[in-house]
XYZ file of N, CA, C and O in Angstrom:
332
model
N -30.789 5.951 -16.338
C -30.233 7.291 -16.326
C -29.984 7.780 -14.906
O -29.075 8.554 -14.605
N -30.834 7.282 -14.095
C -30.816 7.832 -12.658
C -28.941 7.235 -12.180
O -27.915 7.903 -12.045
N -29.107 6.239 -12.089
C -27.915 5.486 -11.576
C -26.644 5.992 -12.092
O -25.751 5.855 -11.256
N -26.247 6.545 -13.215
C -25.530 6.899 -14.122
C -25.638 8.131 -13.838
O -24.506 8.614 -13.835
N -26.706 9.183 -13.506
C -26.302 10.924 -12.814
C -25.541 10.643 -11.198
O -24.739 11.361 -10.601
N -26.220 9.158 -10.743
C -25.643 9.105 -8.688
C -24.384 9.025 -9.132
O -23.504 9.604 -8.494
N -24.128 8.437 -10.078
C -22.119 7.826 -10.476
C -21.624 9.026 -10.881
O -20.585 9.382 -10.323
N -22.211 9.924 -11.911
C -21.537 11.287 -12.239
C -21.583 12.183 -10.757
O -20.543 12.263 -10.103
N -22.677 12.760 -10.333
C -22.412 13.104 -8.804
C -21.449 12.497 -8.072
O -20.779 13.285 -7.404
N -21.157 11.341 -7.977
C -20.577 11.550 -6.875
C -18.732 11.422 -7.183
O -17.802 11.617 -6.401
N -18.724 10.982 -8.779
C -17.355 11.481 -9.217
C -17.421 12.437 -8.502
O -16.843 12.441 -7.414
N -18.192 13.547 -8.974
C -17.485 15.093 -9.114
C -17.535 15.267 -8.101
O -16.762 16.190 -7.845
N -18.227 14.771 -6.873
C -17.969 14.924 -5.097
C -16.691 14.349 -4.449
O -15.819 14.944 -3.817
N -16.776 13.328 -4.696
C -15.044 12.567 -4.567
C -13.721 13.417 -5.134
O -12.594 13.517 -4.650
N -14.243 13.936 -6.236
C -12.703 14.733 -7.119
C -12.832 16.199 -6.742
O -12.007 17.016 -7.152
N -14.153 16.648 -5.737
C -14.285 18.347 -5.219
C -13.286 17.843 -3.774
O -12.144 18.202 -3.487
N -14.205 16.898 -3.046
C -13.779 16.936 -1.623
C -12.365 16.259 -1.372
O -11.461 16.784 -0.722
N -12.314 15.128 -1.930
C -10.538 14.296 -1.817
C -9.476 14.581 -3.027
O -8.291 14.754 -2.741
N -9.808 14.616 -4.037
C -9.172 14.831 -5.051
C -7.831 14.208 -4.882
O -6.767 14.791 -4.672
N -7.980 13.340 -4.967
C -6.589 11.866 -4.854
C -6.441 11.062 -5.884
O -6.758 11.496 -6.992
N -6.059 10.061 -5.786
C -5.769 9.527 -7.457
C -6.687 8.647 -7.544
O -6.793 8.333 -8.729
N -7.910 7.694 -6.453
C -9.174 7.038 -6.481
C -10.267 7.897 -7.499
O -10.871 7.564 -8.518
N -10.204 9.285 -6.631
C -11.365 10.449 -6.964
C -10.567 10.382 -8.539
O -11.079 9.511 -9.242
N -9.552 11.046 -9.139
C -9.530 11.348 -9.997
C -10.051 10.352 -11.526
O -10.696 10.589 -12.547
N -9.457 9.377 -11.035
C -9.198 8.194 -11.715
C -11.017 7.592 -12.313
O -11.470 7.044 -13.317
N -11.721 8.252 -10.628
C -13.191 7.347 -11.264
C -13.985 8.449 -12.205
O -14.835 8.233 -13.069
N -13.367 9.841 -11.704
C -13.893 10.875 -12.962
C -13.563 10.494 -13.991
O -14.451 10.413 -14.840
N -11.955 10.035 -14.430
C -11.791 10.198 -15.424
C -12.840 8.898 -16.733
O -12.673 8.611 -17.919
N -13.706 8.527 -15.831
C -14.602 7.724 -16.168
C -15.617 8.822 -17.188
O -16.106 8.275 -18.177
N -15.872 9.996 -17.027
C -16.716 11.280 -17.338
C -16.159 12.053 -17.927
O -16.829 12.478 -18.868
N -14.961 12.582 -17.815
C -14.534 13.547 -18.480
C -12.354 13.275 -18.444
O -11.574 13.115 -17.505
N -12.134 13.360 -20.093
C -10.875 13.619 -19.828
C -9.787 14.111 -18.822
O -9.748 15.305 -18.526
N -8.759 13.071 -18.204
C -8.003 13.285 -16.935
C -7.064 15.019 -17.711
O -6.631 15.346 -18.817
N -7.164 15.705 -16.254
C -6.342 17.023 -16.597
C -7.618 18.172 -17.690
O -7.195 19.228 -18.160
N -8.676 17.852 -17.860
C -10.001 19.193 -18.339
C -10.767 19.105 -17.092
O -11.958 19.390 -17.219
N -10.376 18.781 -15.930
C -11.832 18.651 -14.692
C -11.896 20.366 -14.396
O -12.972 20.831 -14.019
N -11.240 20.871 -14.499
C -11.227 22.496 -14.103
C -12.304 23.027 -15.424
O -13.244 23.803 -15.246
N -11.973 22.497 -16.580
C -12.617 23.369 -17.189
C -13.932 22.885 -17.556
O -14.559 23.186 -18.571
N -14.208 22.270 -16.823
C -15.633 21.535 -16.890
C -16.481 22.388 -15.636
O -17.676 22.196 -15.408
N -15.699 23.272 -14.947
C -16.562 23.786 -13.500
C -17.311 24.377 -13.847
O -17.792 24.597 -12.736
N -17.920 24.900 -14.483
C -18.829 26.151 -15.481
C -20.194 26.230 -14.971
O -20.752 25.241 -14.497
N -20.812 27.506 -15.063
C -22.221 27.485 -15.062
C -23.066 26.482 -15.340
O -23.868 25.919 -14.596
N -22.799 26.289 -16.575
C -23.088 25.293 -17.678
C -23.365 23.889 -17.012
O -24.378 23.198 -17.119
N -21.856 23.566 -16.075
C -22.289 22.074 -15.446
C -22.976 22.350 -14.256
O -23.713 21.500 -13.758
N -22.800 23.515 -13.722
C -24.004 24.150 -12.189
C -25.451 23.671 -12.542
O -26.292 23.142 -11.814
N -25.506 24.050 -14.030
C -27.163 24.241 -14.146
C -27.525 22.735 -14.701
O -28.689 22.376 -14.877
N -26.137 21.719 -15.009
C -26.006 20.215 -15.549
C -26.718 19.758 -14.469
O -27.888 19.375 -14.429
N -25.807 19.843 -13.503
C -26.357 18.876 -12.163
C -27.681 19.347 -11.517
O -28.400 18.496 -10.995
N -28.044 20.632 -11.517
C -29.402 20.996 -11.275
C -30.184 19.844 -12.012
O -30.561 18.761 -11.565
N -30.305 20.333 -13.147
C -31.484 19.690 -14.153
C -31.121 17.785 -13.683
O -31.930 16.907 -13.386
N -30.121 17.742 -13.753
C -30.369 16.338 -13.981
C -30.656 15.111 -11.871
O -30.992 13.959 -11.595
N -30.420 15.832 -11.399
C -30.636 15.397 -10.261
C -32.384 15.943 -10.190
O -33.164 15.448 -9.376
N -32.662 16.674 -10.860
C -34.468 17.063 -10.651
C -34.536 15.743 -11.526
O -34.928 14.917 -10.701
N -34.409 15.208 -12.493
C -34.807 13.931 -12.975
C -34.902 13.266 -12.297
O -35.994 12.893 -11.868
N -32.936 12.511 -11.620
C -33.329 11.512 -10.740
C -34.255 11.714 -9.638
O -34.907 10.692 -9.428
N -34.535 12.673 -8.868
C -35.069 13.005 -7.495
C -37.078 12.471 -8.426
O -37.914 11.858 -7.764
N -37.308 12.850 -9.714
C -38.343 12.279 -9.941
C -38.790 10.827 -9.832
O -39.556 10.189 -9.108
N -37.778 10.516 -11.124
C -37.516 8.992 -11.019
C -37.278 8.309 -10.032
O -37.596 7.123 -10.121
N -36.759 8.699 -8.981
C -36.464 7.943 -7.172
C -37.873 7.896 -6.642
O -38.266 6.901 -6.033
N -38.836 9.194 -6.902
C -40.209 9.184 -6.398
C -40.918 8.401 -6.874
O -41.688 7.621 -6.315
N -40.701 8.560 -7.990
C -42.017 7.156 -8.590
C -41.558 6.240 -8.192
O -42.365 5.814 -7.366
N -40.223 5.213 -8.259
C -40.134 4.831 -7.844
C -41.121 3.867 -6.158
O -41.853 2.946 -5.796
N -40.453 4.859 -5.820
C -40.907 5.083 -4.207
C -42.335 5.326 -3.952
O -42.768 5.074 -2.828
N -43.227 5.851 -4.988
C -44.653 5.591 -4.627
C -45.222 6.513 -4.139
O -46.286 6.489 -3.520
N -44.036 8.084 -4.566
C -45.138 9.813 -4.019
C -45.466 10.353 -5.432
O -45.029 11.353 -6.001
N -46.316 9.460 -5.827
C -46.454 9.752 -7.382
C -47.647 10.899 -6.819
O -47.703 12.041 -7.276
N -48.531 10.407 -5.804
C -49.291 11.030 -5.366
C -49.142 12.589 -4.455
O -50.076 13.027 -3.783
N -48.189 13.091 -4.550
C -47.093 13.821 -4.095
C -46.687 15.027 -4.789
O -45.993 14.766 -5.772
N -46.880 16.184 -4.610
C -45.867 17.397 -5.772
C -44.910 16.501 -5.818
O -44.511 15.825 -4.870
N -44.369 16.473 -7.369
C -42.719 15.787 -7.727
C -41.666 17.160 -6.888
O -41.795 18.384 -6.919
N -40.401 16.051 -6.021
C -39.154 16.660 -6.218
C -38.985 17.192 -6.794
O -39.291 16.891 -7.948
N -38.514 18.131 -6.594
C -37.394 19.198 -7.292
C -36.692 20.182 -6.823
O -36.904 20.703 -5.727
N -35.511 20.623 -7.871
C -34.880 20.990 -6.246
C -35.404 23.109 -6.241
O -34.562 23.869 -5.763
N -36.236 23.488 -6.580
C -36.847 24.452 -6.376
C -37.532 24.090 -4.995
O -37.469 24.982 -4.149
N -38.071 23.110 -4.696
C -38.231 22.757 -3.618
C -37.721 22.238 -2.160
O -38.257 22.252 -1.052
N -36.259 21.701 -2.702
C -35.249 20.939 -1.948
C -34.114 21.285 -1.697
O -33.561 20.827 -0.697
N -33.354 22.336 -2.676
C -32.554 22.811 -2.882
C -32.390 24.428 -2.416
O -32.654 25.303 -3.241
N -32.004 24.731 -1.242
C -32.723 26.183 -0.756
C -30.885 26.831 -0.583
O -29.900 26.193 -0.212
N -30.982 28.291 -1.014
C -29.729 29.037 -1.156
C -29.555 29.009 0.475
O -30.356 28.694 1.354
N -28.423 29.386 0.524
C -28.090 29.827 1.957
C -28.800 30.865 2.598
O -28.970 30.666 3.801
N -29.244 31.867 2.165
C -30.137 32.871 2.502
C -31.477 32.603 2.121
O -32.100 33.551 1.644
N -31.945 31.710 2.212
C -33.214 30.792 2.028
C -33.959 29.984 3.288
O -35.072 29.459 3.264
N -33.068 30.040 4.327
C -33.298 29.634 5.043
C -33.640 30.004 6.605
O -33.951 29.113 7.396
């Protein structure tokens, strides 16, 4: 699951920042070519939250800070006025 949220991330980073026919083409791996707009929603804001707090778990165990508060991005993830 982890590997499969890095591939959805970074579609949707490739098709935010270049949005060319590479970027589009590997989204359209995720979501129907020509609905990427209507996929921008709260809904997927709070998608990629939740699911990158998974991987960022799963990367830790991994990695061996089991011994460690788990990642998350309440922790990692700081607003602009957070800082």
């Amino acid at each position: 699951m982890t590997l499969e949220t890095l591939r959805w991330l970074n579609a949707w980073r490739n098709y935010s920042v270049h949005n060319d026919a590479t970027a589009r083409q590997r989204l359209a791996t995720f979501v129907p070519p020509g609905t990427e707009v209507d996929w921008l929603t709260a809904d997927m804001a709070e998608a990629v939250v939740s699911r990158m707090d998974d991987a960022f778990t799963d990367i830790g165990g991994c990695i061996g800070w089991r011994t460690l508060p788990g990642l998350h991005s309440a922790l990692l993830w700081l607003a602009h006025d957070e800082i």
